[in-house]
């Protein structure tokens, strides 16, 4: 084991590890608590789809539930089965809806029903079960992705018998532009939601995810559904959410090399050293989730890493397992074997995304299982 000294408490990393994600469960719990305080008196769920945004549902779900989360959202039935095992005391909603009713009935998970056909299926499953099975109904309010549109809701309201066969526990919708507080789309979607939910049975209501809950409290309704912010993500400009970073990623420097001016680095020779440079080859590439779009060439910036706290540019192409970085500005302490920061105190998830032409969400959920996952927990 080696000590990895970072902005977080020192983490024990296996000596053979070439790449590591430090996941601070104490901070994830604190983030959930801060968001729950923010939305009070509404309740606060936790969105743990995609293996808890790539951080490991197996550890993240129990931590969030221990902190007080009572409602979980996942995308797929398989994710729901895992969540139900890890947290049988929590209510789990499946955002992808209903594809095999018996599977969800068997694991006691709740579908988010987004079509009339799915509501029919859940009503039939309820009849077979001999009780009204609980579910969420999703309303389309302007995202045009999943959910019942106005016509569907009116048809549904005109045939109350169908809804009486199921338990409508939650009515929800999802915002398109919540990361832009000035967007008129937010109020328009809320108005559409307010026009539709009264046509359905009285239930918990929810429209806000991480960014939505930072808008006016009118967006909180009864339940907020943050995912990204729990993990320290800050999609809104100005880092407005009351959360702290909870994820750091490090990869080991494998080799150092002096290159002379005029030499090229990497596949396709896209980068030519403008003068003598020290180049570090680091054990992370696109198979690890370092996007190939973070490659650079002369005149076109790519991604950065930090070595010994100094921000250094990726030079040339990102390969499958490796990146090459200009560490000329670093001290002699930067040597083979030392860990370079890919995400951490010097580089946010948002910046990594921006530099690769994407968003922090995709950065987080693309971090591969090849990284060792090291979890930081409170000393007990
Ligand atoms: C993913 C998702 C969320 C969570 O969104 P964040 O921006 O990560 O907070 C909430 N609701 C729905 C419907 C989602 O698909």
Coordinates of C-alpha atoms and ligand atoms in Angstrom, one line a residue:
X1 CA 0.0 0.0 0.0
X2 CA 1.2 3.5 -0.7
X3 CA -0.1 6.7 0.9
X4 CA -1.6 9.0 -1.6
X5 CA -1.6 12.5 -0.2
X6 CA -4.3 14.7 -1.6
X7 CA -6.7 17.4 -0.6
X8 CA -8.7 14.6 1.0
X9 CA -7.7 12.5 3.9
X10 CA -4.8 10.3 3.0
X11 CA -6.0 7.3 1.1
X12 CA -4.5 3.8 1.0
X13 CA -3.9 2.8 -2.5
X14 CA -2.7 -0.7 -3.5
X15 CA 1.0 -0.5 -4.4
X16 CA 0.4 -2.1 -7.8
X17 CA -2.4 0.3 -8.8
X18 CA -1.7 2.5 -11.9
X19 CA -4.9 4.5 -11.6
X20 CA -7.3 5.3 -8.7
X21 CA -10.6 7.0 -8.1
X22 CA -11.0 8.4 -4.6
X23 CA -14.6 8.5 -3.7
X24 CA -15.4 10.4 -0.5
X25 CA -18.5 8.9 1.0
X26 CA -18.4 11.4 3.9
X27 CA -18.7 14.3 1.4
X28 CA -21.4 12.5 -0.7
X29 CA -23.4 12.1 2.5
X30 CA -22.8 15.8 3.4
X31 CA -23.9 16.8 -0.1
X32 CA -27.1 14.9 0.2
X33 CA -27.7 16.5 3.7
X34 CA -27.0 20.0 2.3
X35 CA -29.4 19.5 -0.6
X36 CA -32.1 18.0 1.7
X37 CA -31.8 21.1 3.9
X38 CA -32.1 23.3 0.8
X39 CA -35.4 21.8 -0.3
X40 CA -37.1 21.5 3.1
X41 CA -40.0 21.1 3.7
X42 CA -39.9 19.0 0.5
X43 CA -38.2 15.6 0.8
X44 CA -35.0 14.8 -1.0
X45 CA -34.4 11.6 -3.0
X46 CA -31.1 10.4 -4.4
X47 CA -30.6 9.5 -8.1
X48 CA -28.2 6.6 -8.2
X49 CA -28.6 5.5 -11.8
X50 CA -25.6 4.4 -13.9
X51 CA -23.9 2.7 -10.9
X52 CA -24.2 5.9 -8.9
X53 CA -22.9 8.1 -11.7
X54 CA -19.9 5.7 -12.1
X55 CA -18.9 5.8 -8.5
X56 CA -20.1 2.4 -7.4
X57 CA -23.7 1.9 -6.3
X58 CA -22.7 -0.9 -3.9
X59 CA -21.0 1.7 -1.6
X60 CA -22.8 4.9 -2.5
X61 CA -26.4 3.6 -2.0
X62 CA -25.8 2.4 1.6
X63 CA -24.0 5.6 2.4
X64 CA -26.9 7.8 1.2
X65 CA -29.5 5.7 2.9
X66 CA -27.6 5.8 6.1
X67 CA -27.6 9.6 5.8
X68 CA -31.4 9.6 5.5
X69 CA -32.3 9.2 1.8
X70 CA -35.6 7.3 1.7
X71 CA -36.3 7.4 -2.1
X72 CA -33.9 6.2 -4.8
X73 CA -34.2 6.7 -8.6
X74 CA -32.4 4.4 -11.0
X75 CA -32.7 4.1 -14.8
X76 CA -33.0 0.3 -15.5
X77 CA -34.7 -2.7 -13.9
X78 CA -31.3 -4.3 -13.3
X79 CA -30.1 -1.2 -11.4
X80 CA -33.4 -1.4 -9.4
X81 CA -32.7 -5.0 -8.5
X82 CA -29.3 -4.0 -7.1
X83 CA -30.7 -1.0 -5.3
X84 CA -33.5 -3.1 -3.7
X85 CA -30.9 -5.6 -2.3
X86 CA -28.6 -2.8 -1.0
X87 CA -31.4 -0.7 0.5
X88 CA -34.6 -2.7 1.0
X89 CA -35.9 0.0 3.3
X90 CA -35.8 2.7 0.6
X91 CA -38.4 3.2 -2.2
X92 CA -36.9 2.7 -5.6
X93 CA -38.3 4.2 -8.8
X94 CA -37.2 3.0 -12.3
X95 CA -37.0 5.9 -14.7
X96 CA -37.0 3.7 -17.9
X97 CA -40.5 2.7 -17.1
X98 CA -42.1 -0.7 -17.4
X99 CA -40.9 -3.5 -19.6
X100 CA -41.6 -6.6 -17.6
X101 CA -44.1 -6.0 -14.9
X102 CA -43.4 -9.2 -13.1
X103 CA -39.7 -8.4 -12.7
X104 CA -40.5 -5.1 -10.9
X105 CA -43.2 -6.7 -8.8
X106 CA -40.8 -9.4 -7.8
X107 CA -38.2 -7.0 -6.6
X108 CA -40.8 -4.5 -5.2
X109 CA -39.6 -1.6 -7.3
X110 CA -41.8 1.1 -8.7
X111 CA -41.9 2.0 -12.4
X112 CA -42.0 5.6 -13.7
X113 CA -44.9 5.1 -16.1
X114 CA -44.6 7.4 -19.2
X115 CA -47.2 6.0 -21.6
X116 CA -50.8 4.9 -21.4
X117 CA -49.8 1.4 -22.5
X118 CA -47.5 1.2 -19.5
X119 CA -50.3 2.3 -17.2
X120 CA -52.5 -0.4 -18.6
X121 CA -49.8 -3.0 -18.0
X122 CA -49.3 -1.9 -14.4
X123 CA -53.1 -1.9 -13.8
X124 CA -53.1 -5.5 -15.2
X125 CA -50.2 -6.4 -12.9
X126 CA -52.1 -4.9 -10.0
X127 CA -55.2 -7.0 -10.8
X128 CA -53.0 -10.1 -10.9
X129 CA -51.4 -9.2 -7.6
X130 CA -54.7 -8.5 -6.0
X131 CA -53.6 -5.0 -4.8
X132 CA -53.0 -1.6 -6.2
X133 CA -49.3 -1.5 -7.0
X134 CA -47.5 1.8 -6.5
X135 CA -45.9 3.7 -9.4
X136 CA -44.9 7.1 -10.5
X137 CA -46.5 8.8 -13.5
X138 CA -44.3 11.0 -15.7
X139 CA -45.7 14.1 -17.4
X140 CA -44.3 15.7 -20.5
X141 CA -43.9 19.4 -19.9
X142 CA -41.5 20.6 -22.5
X143 CA -38.5 18.3 -22.7
X144 CA -40.2 16.0 -25.2
X145 CA -38.4 12.9 -24.0
X146 CA -40.5 10.7 -21.7
X147 CA -43.9 11.3 -20.3
X148 CA -47.6 11.6 -20.9
X149 CA -48.6 14.6 -23.0
X150 CA -51.6 16.7 -22.4
X151 CA -53.8 14.6 -24.6
X152 CA -52.8 11.4 -22.8
X153 CA -53.5 13.0 -19.4
X154 CA -56.9 14.1 -20.5
X155 CA -57.8 10.7 -21.9
X156 CA -56.6 9.2 -18.6
X157 CA -58.7 11.6 -16.6
X158 CA -61.7 10.7 -18.7
X159 CA -61.3 7.0 -17.8
X160 CA -60.8 7.1 -14.0
X161 CA -61.3 3.4 -13.7
X162 CA -57.8 2.7 -15.0
X163 CA -56.1 4.9 -12.5
X164 CA -58.1 3.5 -9.6
X165 CA -56.5 0.1 -10.3
X166 CA -53.0 1.4 -9.4
X167 CA -51.6 3.5 -6.7
X168 CA -50.3 6.8 -8.1
X169 CA -47.6 7.5 -5.5
X170 CA -45.7 10.2 -7.4
X171 CA -46.3 12.5 -10.3
X172 CA -43.2 13.9 -11.9
X173 CA -41.7 15.8 -14.8
X174 CA -38.2 16.8 -15.9
X175 CA -36.8 20.2 -16.8
X176 CA -34.9 21.0 -20.0
X177 CA -33.0 24.2 -19.1
X178 CA -32.7 24.1 -15.3
X179 CA -28.9 24.9 -15.5
X180 CA -30.0 28.3 -16.9
X181 CA -32.0 30.1 -14.2
X182 CA -32.8 32.9 -16.6
X183 CA -34.4 30.5 -19.1
X184 CA -38.2 31.2 -19.6
X185 CA -38.5 27.5 -20.3
X186 CA -38.3 26.7 -16.6
X187 CA -41.4 28.7 -15.7
X188 CA -43.2 27.4 -18.8
X189 CA -42.6 23.8 -17.9
X190 CA -43.7 24.4 -14.3
X191 CA -46.9 26.0 -15.7
X192 CA -47.5 23.0 -17.9
X193 CA -46.9 20.6 -14.9
X194 CA -49.3 22.7 -12.8
X195 CA -51.9 22.4 -15.6
X196 CA -51.6 18.6 -15.7
X197 CA -51.0 17.2 -12.2
X198 CA -54.4 18.3 -10.8
X199 CA -56.1 16.0 -13.4
X200 CA -54.4 13.0 -11.7
X201 CA -55.0 11.5 -8.3
X202 CA -53.4 13.4 -5.4
X203 CA -49.8 12.2 -5.1
X204 CA -46.3 13.4 -4.2
X205 CA -45.1 15.8 -7.0
X206 CA -41.5 16.2 -8.3
X207 CA -39.9 18.3 -11.0
X208 CA -36.5 19.3 -9.8
X209 CA -33.1 17.5 -10.2
X210 CA -29.7 19.0 -9.2
X211 CA -30.1 22.3 -11.0
X212 CA -33.9 22.6 -10.7
X213 CA -33.6 22.6 -6.9
X214 CA -31.4 25.6 -7.1
X215 CA -34.2 27.5 -8.8
X216 CA -37.0 29.2 -7.0
X217 CA -38.5 27.0 -4.1
X218 CA -41.7 26.8 -6.2
X219 CA -39.8 24.1 -8.1
X220 CA -39.3 21.9 -5.0
X221 CA -42.8 20.6 -4.8
X222 CA -42.8 17.5 -2.5
X223 CA -39.7 15.7 -3.6
X224 CA -36.4 16.8 -5.2
X225 CA -34.4 14.3 -7.3
X226 CA -30.7 15.3 -7.3
X227 CA -28.0 13.0 -8.8
X228 CA -25.0 14.9 -10.1
X229 CA -24.8 17.4 -7.3
X230 CA -24.7 14.6 -4.7
X231 CA -21.4 13.6 -6.3
X232 CA -20.0 17.2 -6.1
X233 CA -21.1 18.1 -9.7
X234 CA -21.8 21.8 -10.4
X235 CA -23.5 22.1 -13.8
X236 CA -24.9 25.6 -13.1
X237 CA -22.5 28.4 -13.9
X238 CA -20.9 30.0 -10.8
X239 CA -20.9 26.7 -8.8
X240 CA -24.1 27.7 -7.0
X241 CA -25.0 24.4 -5.4
X242 CA -24.2 24.0 -1.7
X243 CA -22.0 20.9 -2.4
X244 CA -18.4 20.0 -2.2
X245 CA -16.3 17.9 -4.6
X246 CA -16.3 14.2 -3.7
X247 CA -14.3 12.6 -6.4
X248 CA -10.6 12.7 -7.2
X249 CA -8.9 10.7 -10.0
X250 CA -5.1 10.0 -10.1
X251 CA -3.0 8.0 -12.5
X252 CA 0.6 7.0 -12.2
X253 CA 3.5 8.5 -14.2
X254 CA 5.1 5.5 -16.0
X255 CA 8.0 7.2 -17.7
X256 CA 9.7 10.6 -18.1
X257 CA 11.4 11.6 -21.3
X258 CA 13.3 14.7 -22.5
X259 CA 12.4 15.6 -26.1
X260 CA 14.2 18.1 -28.2
X261 CA 12.5 20.9 -30.1
X262 CA 11.1 19.6 -33.4
X263 CA 10.4 16.1 -32.1
X264 CA 6.8 14.9 -32.2
X265 CA 4.8 13.1 -29.5
X266 CA 2.1 10.5 -29.9
X267 CA 0.1 8.9 -32.7
X268 CA -0.2 10.8 -36.0
X269 CA 2.5 13.1 -34.7
X270 CA 0.0 15.8 -34.1
X271 CA 2.2 17.7 -31.6
X272 CA 5.7 19.0 -32.2
X273 CA 7.8 20.2 -29.3
X274 CA 8.4 23.9 -29.8
X275 CA 11.7 23.6 -27.8
X276 CA 13.2 21.1 -25.3
X277 CA 10.4 19.7 -23.2
X278 CA 10.0 17.1 -20.4
X279 CA 7.2 14.7 -21.3
X280 CA 5.5 12.4 -18.7
X281 CA 3.7 9.3 -20.0
X282 CA 0.8 8.6 -17.7
X283 CA -1.3 5.4 -17.2
X284 CA -4.7 6.6 -18.3
X285 CA -6.3 6.7 -21.7
X286 CA -9.6 6.6 -23.5
X287 CA -10.3 3.1 -22.2
X288 CA -10.2 4.7 -18.8
X289 CA -12.6 7.5 -19.7
X290 CA -10.0 10.1 -20.6
X291 CA -11.8 11.3 -23.7
X292 CA -9.8 11.1 -27.0
X293 CA -11.3 14.6 -27.7
X294 CA -8.9 15.8 -25.0
X295 CA -6.0 15.3 -27.4
X296 CA -4.1 18.4 -28.4
X297 CA -2.0 19.6 -31.3
X298 CA 0.1 22.7 -31.8
X299 CA -2.4 25.6 -31.7
X300 CA -5.3 23.5 -30.4
X301 CA -5.5 23.0 -26.6
X302 CA -6.7 19.7 -25.1
X303 CA -7.0 18.4 -21.6
X304 CA -4.8 19.1 -18.6
X305 CA -3.6 17.1 -15.6
X306 CA -1.8 18.4 -12.5
X307 CA 1.5 17.0 -11.4
X308 CA 2.7 18.1 -7.9
X309 CA 0.0 20.8 -8.0
X310 CA 1.2 22.3 -11.3
X311 CA -1.4 22.2 -14.2
X312 CA 0.2 20.7 -17.3
X313 CA -1.2 20.2 -20.8
X314 CA -1.8 16.9 -22.5
X315 CA 0.2 16.9 -25.7
X316 CA -0.6 14.9 -28.7
X317 CA -3.2 12.2 -29.0
X318 CA -4.9 10.4 -26.1
X319 CA -4.2 6.7 -26.6
X320 CA -6.2 3.8 -25.3
X321 CA -4.2 3.4 -22.1
X322 CA -1.8 6.4 -22.0
X323 CA -1.6 10.1 -22.2
X324 CA 1.5 12.2 -22.8
X325 CA 1.8 15.4 -20.8
X326 CA 4.2 18.4 -20.9
X327 CA 5.5 18.6 -17.4
X328 CA 8.4 20.9 -18.1
X329 CA 7.0 23.4 -15.6
X330 CA 7.0 20.9 -12.7
X331 CA 9.7 20.3 -10.1
X332 CA 12.1 17.4 -10.0
X333 CA 9.7 15.7 -7.5
X334 CA 7.5 14.6 -10.5
X335 CA 9.0 11.3 -11.3
X336 CA 8.0 7.8 -12.6
X337 CA 5.8 6.2 -9.9
X338 CA 4.3 9.5 -8.7
X339 CA 0.6 10.0 -9.2
X340 CA -0.7 12.8 -11.4
X341 CA -4.1 14.4 -10.8
X342 CA -6.8 14.0 -13.5
X343 CA -9.6 15.3 -11.3
X344 CA -9.1 16.9 -7.9
X345 CA -8.2 20.1 -6.1
X346 CA -6.6 21.6 -9.3
X347 CA -9.0 20.3 -11.9
X348 CA -12.8 20.1 -11.6
X349 CA -15.0 17.6 -13.4
X350 CA -16.6 20.5 -15.2
X351 CA -13.2 21.7 -16.6
X352 CA -12.3 18.2 -17.7
X353 CA -15.6 18.0 -19.6
X354 CA -15.3 21.4 -21.1
X355 CA -11.8 20.7 -22.4
X356 CA -13.1 17.5 -24.1
X357 CA -16.2 19.2 -25.6
X358 CA -18.6 17.5 -23.2
X359 CA -20.0 17.9 -19.7
X360 CA -19.0 16.7 -16.2
X361 CA -21.8 14.1 -16.2
X362 CA -20.2 12.3 -19.1
X363 CA -16.8 12.5 -17.5
X364 CA -18.0 10.9 -14.2
X365 CA -20.0 8.2 -15.8
X366 CA -17.2 7.3 -18.3
X367 CA -14.5 6.7 -15.6
X368 CA -13.8 3.0 -16.2
X369 CA -13.7 0.1 -13.9
X370 CA -10.0 -0.2 -14.6
X371 CA -9.4 2.5 -12.0
X372 CA -9.1 1.2 -8.5
X373 CA -12.0 2.6 -6.5
X374 CA -10.9 3.7 -3.0
X375 CA -13.6 4.8 -0.7
X376 CA -13.1 7.4 2.0
X377 CA -15.3 7.0 5.1
X378 CA -15.5 8.6 8.5
X379 CA -13.2 7.0 11.1
X380 CA -15.4 5.0 13.3
Ligands
LIG1 C1 -30.9 11.7 -14.2 C2 -32.2 12.3 -13.8 C3 -32.2 13.0 -12.6 C4 -31.0 13.5 -11.9 O1 -30.5 14.5 -12.6 P1 -29.2 15.3 -12.1 O2 -29.0 16.4 -13.0 O3 -28.0 14.4 -12.1 O4 -29.5 15.8 -10.7 C5 -33.5 13.4 -12.2 N1 -34.6 13.0 -12.8 C6 -34.6 12.4 -14.0 C7 -35.8 12.1 -14.7 C8 -33.4 12.0 -14.5 O5 -33.3 11.3 -15.7

